[in-house]
PDB file of C-alpha atoms in Angstrom:
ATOM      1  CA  UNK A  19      -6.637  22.599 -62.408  1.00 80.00           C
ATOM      2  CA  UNK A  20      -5.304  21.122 -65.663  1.00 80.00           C
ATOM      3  CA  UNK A  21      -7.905  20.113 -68.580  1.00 91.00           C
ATOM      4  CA  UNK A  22      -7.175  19.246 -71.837  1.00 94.00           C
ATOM      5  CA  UNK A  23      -9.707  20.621 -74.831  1.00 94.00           C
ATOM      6  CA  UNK A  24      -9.970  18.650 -77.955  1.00 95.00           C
ATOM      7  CA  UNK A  25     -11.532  19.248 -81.122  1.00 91.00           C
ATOM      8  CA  UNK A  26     -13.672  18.171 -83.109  1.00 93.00           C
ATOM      9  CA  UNK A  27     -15.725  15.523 -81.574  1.00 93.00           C
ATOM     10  CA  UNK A  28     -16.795  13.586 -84.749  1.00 95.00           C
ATOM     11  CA  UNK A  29     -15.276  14.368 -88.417  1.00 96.00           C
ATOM     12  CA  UNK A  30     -16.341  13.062 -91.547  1.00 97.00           C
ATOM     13  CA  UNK A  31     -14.120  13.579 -94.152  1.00 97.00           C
ATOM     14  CA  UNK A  32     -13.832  12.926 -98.405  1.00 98.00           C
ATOM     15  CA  UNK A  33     -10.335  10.235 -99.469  1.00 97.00           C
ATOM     16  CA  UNK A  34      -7.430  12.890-100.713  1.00 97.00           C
ATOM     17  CA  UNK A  35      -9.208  16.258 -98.646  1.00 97.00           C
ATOM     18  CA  UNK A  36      -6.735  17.712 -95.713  1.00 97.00           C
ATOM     19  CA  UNK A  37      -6.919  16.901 -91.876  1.00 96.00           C
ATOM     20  CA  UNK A  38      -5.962  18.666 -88.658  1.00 96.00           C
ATOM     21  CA  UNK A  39      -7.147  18.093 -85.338  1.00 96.00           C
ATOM     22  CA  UNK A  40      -6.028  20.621 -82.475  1.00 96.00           C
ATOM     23  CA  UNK A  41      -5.652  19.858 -78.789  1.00 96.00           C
ATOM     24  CA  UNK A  42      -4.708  22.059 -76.358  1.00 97.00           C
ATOM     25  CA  UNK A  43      -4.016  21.898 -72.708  1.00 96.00           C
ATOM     26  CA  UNK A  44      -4.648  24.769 -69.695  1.00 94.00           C
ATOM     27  CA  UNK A  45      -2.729  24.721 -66.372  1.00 92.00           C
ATOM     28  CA  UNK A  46      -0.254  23.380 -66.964  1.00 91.00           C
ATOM     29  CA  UNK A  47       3.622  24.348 -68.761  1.00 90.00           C
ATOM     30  CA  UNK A  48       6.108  22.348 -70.665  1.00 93.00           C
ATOM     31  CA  UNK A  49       3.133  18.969 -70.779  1.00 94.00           C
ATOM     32  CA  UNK A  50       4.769  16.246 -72.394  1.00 93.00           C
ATOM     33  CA  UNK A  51       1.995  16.019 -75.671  1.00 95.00           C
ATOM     34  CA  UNK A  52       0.422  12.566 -77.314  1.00 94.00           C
ATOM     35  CA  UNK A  53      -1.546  11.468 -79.943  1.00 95.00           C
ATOM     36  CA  UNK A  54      -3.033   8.270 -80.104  1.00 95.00           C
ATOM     37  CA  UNK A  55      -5.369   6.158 -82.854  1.00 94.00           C
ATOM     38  CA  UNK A  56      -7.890   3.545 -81.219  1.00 92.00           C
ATOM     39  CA  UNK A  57      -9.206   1.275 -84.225  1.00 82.00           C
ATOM     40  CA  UNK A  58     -11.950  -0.222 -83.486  1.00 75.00           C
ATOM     41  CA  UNK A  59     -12.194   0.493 -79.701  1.00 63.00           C
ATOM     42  CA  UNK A  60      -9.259  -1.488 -79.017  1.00 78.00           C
ATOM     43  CA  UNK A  61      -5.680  -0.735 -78.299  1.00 84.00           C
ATOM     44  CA  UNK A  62      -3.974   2.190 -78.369  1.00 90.00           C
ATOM     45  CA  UNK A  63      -1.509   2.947 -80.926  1.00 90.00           C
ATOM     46  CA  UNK A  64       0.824   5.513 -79.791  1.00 91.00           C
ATOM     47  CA  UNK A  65       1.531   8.223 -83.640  1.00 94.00           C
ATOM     48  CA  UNK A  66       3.613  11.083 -82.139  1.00 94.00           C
ATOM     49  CA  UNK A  67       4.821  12.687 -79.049  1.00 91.00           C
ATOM     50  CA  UNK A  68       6.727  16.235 -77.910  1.00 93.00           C
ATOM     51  CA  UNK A  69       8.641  16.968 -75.127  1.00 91.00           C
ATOM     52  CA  UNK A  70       8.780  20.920 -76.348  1.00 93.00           C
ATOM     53  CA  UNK A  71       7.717  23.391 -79.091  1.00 95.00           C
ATOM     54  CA  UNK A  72       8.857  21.884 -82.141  1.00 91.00           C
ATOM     55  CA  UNK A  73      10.134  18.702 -81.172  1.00 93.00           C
ATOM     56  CA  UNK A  74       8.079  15.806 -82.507  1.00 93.00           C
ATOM     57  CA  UNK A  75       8.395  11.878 -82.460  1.00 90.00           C
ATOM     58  CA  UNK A  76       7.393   9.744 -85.022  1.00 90.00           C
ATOM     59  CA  UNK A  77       6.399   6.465 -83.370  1.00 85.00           C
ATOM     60  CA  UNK A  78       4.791   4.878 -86.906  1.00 81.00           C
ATOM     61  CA  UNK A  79       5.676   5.980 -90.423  1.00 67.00           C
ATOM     62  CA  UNK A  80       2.250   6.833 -91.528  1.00 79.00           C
ATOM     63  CA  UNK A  81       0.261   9.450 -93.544  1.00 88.00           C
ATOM     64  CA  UNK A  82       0.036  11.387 -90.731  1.00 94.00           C
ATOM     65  CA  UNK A  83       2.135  14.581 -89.228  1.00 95.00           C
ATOM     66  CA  UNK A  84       2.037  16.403 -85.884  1.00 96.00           C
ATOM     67  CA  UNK A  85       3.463  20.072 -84.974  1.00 96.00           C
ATOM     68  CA  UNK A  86       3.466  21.745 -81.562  1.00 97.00           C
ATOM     69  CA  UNK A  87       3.608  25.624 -82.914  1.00 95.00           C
ATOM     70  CA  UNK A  88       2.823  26.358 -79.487  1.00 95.00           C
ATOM     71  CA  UNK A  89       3.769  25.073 -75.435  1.00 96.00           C
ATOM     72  CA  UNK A  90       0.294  23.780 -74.928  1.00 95.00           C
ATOM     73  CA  UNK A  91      -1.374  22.886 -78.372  1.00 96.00           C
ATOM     74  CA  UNK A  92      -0.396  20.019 -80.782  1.00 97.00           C
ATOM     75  CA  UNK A  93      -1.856  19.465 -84.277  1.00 97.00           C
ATOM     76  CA  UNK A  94      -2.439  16.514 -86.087  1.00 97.00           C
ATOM     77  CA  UNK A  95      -2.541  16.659 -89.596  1.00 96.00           C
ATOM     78  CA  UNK A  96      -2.782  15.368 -93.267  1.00 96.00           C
ATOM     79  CA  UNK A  97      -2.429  16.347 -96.833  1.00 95.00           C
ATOM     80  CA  UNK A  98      -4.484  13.781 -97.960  1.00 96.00           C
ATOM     81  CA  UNK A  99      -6.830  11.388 -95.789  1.00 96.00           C
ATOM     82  CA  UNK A 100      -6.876   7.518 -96.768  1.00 95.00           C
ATOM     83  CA  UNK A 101      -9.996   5.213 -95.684  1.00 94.00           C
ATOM     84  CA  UNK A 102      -7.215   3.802 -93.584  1.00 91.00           C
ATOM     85  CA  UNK A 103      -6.811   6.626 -91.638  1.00 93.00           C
ATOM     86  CA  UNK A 104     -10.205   6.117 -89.902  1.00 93.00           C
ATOM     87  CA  UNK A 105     -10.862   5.574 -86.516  1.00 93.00           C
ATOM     88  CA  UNK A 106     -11.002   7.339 -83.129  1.00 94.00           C
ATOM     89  CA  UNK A 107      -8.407   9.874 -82.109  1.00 96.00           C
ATOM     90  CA  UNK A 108      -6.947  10.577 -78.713  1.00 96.00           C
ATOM     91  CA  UNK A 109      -4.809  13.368 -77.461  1.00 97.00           C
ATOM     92  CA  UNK A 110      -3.247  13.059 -74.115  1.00 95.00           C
ATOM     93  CA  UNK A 111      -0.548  14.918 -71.988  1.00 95.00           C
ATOM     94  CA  UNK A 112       1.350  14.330 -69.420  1.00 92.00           C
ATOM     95  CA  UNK A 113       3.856  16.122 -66.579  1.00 89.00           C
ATOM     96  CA  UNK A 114       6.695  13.682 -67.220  1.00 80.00           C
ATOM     97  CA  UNK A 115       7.552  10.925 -68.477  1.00 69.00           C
ATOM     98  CA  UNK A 116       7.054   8.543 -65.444  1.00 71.00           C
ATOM     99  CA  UNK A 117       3.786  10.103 -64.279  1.00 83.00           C
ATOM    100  CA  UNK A 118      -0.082   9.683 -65.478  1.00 89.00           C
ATOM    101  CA  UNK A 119      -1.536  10.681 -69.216  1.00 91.00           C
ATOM    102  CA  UNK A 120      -4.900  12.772 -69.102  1.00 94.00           C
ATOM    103  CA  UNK A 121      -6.081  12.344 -72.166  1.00 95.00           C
ATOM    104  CA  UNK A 122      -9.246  14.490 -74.437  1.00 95.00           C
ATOM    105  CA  UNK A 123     -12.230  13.125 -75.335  1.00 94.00           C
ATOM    106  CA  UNK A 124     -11.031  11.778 -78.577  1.00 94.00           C
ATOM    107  CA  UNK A 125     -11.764  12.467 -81.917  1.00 95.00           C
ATOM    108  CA  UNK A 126     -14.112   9.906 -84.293  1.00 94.00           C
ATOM    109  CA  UNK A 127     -13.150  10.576 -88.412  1.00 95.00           C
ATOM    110  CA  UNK A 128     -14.369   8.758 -90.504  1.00 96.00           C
ATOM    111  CA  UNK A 129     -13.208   8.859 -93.752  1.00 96.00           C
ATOM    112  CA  UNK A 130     -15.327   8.268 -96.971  1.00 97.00           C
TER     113      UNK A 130
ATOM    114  CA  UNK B   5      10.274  -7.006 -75.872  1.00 75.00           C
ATOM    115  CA  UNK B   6       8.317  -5.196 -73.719  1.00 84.00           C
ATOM    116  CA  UNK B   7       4.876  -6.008 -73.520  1.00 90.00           C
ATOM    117  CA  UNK B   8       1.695  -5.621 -71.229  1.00 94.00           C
ATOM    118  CA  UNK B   9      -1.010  -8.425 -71.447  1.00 96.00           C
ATOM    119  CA  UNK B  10      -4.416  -8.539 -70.614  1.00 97.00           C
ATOM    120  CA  UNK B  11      -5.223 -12.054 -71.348  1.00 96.00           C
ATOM    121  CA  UNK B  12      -9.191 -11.430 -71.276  1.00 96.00           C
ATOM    122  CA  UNK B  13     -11.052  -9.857 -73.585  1.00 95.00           C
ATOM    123  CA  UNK B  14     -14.168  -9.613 -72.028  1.00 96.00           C
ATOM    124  CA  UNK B  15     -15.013 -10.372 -68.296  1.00 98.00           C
ATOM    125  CA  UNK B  16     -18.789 -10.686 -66.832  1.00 98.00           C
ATOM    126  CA  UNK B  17     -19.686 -10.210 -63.457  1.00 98.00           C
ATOM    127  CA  UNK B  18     -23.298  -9.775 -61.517  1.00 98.00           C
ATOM    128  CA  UNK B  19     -23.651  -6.634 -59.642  1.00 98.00           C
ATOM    129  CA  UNK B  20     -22.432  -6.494 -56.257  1.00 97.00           C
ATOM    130  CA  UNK B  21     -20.299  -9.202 -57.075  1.00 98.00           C
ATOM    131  CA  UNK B  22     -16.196  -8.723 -56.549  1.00 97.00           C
ATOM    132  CA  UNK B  23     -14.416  -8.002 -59.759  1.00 97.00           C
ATOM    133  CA  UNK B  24     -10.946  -8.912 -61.144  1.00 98.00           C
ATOM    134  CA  UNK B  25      -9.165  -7.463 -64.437  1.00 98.00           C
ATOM    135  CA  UNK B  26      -5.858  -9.224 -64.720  1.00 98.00           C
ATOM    136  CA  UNK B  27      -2.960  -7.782 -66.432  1.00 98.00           C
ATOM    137  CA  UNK B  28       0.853  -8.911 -66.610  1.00 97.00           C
ATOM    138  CA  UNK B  29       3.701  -7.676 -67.739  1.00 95.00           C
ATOM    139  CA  UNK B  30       7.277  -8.436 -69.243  1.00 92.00           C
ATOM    140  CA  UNK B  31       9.536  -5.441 -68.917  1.00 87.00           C
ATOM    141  CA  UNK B  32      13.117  -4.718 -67.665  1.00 83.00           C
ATOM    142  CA  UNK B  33      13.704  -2.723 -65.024  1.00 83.00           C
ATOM    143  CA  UNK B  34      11.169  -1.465 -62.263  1.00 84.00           C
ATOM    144  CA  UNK B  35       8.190  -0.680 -63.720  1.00 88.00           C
ATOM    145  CA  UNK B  36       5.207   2.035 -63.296  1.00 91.00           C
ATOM    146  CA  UNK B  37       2.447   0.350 -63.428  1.00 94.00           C
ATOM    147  CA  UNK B  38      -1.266   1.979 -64.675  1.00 96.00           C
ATOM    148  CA  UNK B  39      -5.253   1.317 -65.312  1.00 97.00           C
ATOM    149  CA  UNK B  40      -7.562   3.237 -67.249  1.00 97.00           C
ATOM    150  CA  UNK B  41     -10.741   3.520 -67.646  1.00 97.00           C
ATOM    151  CA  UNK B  42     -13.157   4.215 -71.323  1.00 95.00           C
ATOM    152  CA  UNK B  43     -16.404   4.635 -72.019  1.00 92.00           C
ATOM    153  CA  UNK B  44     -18.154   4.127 -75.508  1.00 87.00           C
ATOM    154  CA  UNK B  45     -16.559   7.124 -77.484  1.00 84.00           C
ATOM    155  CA  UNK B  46     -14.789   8.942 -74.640  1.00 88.00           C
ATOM    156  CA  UNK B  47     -11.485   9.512 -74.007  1.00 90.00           C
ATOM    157  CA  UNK B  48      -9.509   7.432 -71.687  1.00 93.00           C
ATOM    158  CA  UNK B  49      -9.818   8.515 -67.423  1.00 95.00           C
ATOM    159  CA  UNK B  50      -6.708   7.574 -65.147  1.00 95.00           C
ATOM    160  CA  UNK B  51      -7.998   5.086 -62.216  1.00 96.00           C
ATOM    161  CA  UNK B  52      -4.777   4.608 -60.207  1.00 96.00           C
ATOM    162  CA  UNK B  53      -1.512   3.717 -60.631  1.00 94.00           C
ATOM    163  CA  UNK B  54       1.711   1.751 -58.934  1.00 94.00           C
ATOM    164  CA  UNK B  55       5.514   3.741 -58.918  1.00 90.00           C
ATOM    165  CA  UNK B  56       6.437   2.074 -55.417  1.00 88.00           C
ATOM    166  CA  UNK B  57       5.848   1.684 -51.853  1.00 89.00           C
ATOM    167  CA  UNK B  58       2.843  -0.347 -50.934  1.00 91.00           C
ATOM    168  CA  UNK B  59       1.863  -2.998 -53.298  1.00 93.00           C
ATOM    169  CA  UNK B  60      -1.697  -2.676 -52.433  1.00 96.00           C
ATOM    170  CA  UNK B  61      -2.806   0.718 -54.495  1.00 96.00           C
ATOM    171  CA  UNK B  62      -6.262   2.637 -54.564  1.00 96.00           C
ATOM    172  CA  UNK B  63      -7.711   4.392 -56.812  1.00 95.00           C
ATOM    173  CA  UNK B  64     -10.633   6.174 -58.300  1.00 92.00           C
ATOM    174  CA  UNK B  65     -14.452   5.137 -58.035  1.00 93.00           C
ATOM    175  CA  UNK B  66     -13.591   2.101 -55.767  1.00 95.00           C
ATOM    176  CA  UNK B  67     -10.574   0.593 -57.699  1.00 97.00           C
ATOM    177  CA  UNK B  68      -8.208  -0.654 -56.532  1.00 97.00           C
ATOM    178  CA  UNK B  69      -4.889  -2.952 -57.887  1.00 98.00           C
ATOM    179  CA  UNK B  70      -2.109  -5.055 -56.675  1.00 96.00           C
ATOM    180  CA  UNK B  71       1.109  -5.190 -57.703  1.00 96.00           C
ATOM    181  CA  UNK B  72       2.901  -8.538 -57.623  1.00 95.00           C
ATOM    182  CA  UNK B  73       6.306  -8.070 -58.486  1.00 93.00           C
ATOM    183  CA  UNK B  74       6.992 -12.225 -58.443  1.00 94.00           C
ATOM    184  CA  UNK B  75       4.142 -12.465 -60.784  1.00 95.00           C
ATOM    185  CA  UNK B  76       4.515  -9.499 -62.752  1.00 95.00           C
ATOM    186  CA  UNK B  77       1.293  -8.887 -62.507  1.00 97.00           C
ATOM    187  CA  UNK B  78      -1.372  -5.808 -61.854  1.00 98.00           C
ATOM    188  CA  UNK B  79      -4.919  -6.841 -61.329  1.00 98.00           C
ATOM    189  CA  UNK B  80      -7.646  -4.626 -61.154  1.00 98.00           C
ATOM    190  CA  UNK B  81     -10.461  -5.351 -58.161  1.00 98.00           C
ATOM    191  CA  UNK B  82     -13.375  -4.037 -56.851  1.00 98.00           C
ATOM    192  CA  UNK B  83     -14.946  -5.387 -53.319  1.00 97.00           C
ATOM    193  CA  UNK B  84     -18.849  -5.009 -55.193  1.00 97.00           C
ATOM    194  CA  UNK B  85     -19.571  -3.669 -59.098  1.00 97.00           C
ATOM    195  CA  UNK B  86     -22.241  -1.633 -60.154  1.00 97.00           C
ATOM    196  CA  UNK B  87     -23.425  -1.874 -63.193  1.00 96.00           C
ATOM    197  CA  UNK B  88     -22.334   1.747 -64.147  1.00 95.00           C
ATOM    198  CA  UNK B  89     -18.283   0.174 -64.023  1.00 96.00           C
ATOM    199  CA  UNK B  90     -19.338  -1.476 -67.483  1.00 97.00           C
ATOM    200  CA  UNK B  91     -16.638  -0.113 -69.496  1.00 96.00           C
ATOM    201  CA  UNK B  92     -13.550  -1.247 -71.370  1.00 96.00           C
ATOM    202  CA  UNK B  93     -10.026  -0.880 -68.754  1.00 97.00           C
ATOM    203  CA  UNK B  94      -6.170  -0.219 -69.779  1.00 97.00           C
ATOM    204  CA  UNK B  95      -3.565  -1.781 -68.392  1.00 97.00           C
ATOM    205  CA  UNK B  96      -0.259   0.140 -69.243  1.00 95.00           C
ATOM    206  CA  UNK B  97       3.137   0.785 -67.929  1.00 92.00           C
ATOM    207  CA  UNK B  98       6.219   2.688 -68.199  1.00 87.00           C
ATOM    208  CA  UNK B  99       9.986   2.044 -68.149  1.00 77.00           C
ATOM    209  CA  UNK B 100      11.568   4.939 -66.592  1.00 69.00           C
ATOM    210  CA  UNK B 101      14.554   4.981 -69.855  1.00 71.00           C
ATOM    211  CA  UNK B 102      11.136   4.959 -72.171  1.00 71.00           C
ATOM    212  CA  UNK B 103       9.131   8.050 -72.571  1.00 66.00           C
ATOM    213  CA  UNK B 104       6.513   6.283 -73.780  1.00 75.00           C
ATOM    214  CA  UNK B 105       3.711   3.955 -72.066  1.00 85.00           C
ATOM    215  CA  UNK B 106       3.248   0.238 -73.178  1.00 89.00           C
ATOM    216  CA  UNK B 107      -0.419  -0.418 -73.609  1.00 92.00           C
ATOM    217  CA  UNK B 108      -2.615  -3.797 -73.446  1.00 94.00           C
ATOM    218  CA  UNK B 109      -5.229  -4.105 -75.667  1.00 94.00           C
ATOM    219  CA  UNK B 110      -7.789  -3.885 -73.312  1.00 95.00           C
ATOM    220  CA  UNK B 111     -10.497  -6.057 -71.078  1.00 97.00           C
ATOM    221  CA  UNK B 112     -14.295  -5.138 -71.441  1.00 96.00           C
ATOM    222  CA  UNK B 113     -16.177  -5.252 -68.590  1.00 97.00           C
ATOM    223  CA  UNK B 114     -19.811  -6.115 -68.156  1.00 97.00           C
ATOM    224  CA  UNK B 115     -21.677  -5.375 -65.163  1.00 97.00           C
ATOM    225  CA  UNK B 116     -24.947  -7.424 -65.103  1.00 96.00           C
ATOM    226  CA  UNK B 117     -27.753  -5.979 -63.277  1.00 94.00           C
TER     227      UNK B 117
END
């Protein structure tokens, strides 16, 4: 069966000090690859997706970047956190485009 | 534009009692329709979704949702809650020529014992 590891659970983390957040997903090959921000336990705002290694979609200009180094992990990073970056962060992949999204257990930084 | 709505932000029910989450959408073409389910600081859990056939779909834990095609609507139902279904739900869906799934922002749900 597929399951989909994220990590860390909670992050707390200085204005201007680096970011990345891995995800990774077993059992399955070629997984379309999300990441989300929830602020405030509300909607979902959709910050990158890949449809293969190395291909990334922007969905928001932000201070935020995303690789996929390898088929099954995706990396969300930063050079240097803002307090807006807060908030909870959710990876999620998919089969295709027109099926379901599993999705981690999310990610809570808060930045100070 | 394409958009999901989910014109409640909070809905109360008694346990036992039937529940409703209503969401509706405005997109072009034939949808796929979705619900999701969150609990405080978890990540989101796929209930049940619509791609075609019957209108009437089930899901997960009970759920169950009905497309309306007229009405462009999905509601979420449940014959009798319990309190555990306290939770926030997602409504989303997909346009086939969009990778990407349009969400609503979300109905909390509050199971009263």
């Amino acid at each position: 069966s597929q399951t989909i590891h994220q990590w860390p659970a909670t992050l707390v983390q200085p204005v201007g000090s680096p970011l990345s957040l891995e995800c990774t997903v077993e059992g399955t090959s070629n997984p379309n690859l999300y990441w989300y921000r929830q602020a405030a336990g509300r909607g979902l705002q959709l910050l990158f997706y890949s449809v293969g290694i190395g291909q990334i979609s922007s969905e928001v200009p932000q201070n935020l970047s995303a690789s996929r180094p390898q088929d099954r992990q995706f990396i969300l990073s930063s050079k240097k956190l803002l307090l807006s970056d807060s908030g909870f962060y959710l990876c999620a992949w998919s089969v295709s485009r027109v099926t379901e999204a599993f999705f981690g257990q999310g990610t809570r930084l808060t930045v100070v | 534009a394409q958009s999901v709505a989910q014109p409640e932000d909070q809905v109360n029910v008694a346990e036992g009692n039937p529940l409703t989450v209503k969401c509706t959408y405005s997109v072009s073409g034939n949808p796929y329709l979705f619900w999701y389910v969150q609990y405080p600081n978890r990540g989101l859990q796929f209930l049940l979704k619509y791609i075609t056939g019957d209108n009437l779909v089930k899901g997960s834990y009970g759920f169950e949702a009905e497309f309306n095609k007229s009405q462009t609507s999905f509601h979420l139902k449940k014959p009798s809650a319990l309190v555990s279904d306290s939770a926030l739900y997602f409504c989303a869906v997909r346009v086939p020529a969009v990778r990407k799934l349009i969400w609503g922002l979300g109905t909390s749900l509050a199971v009263n014992p």
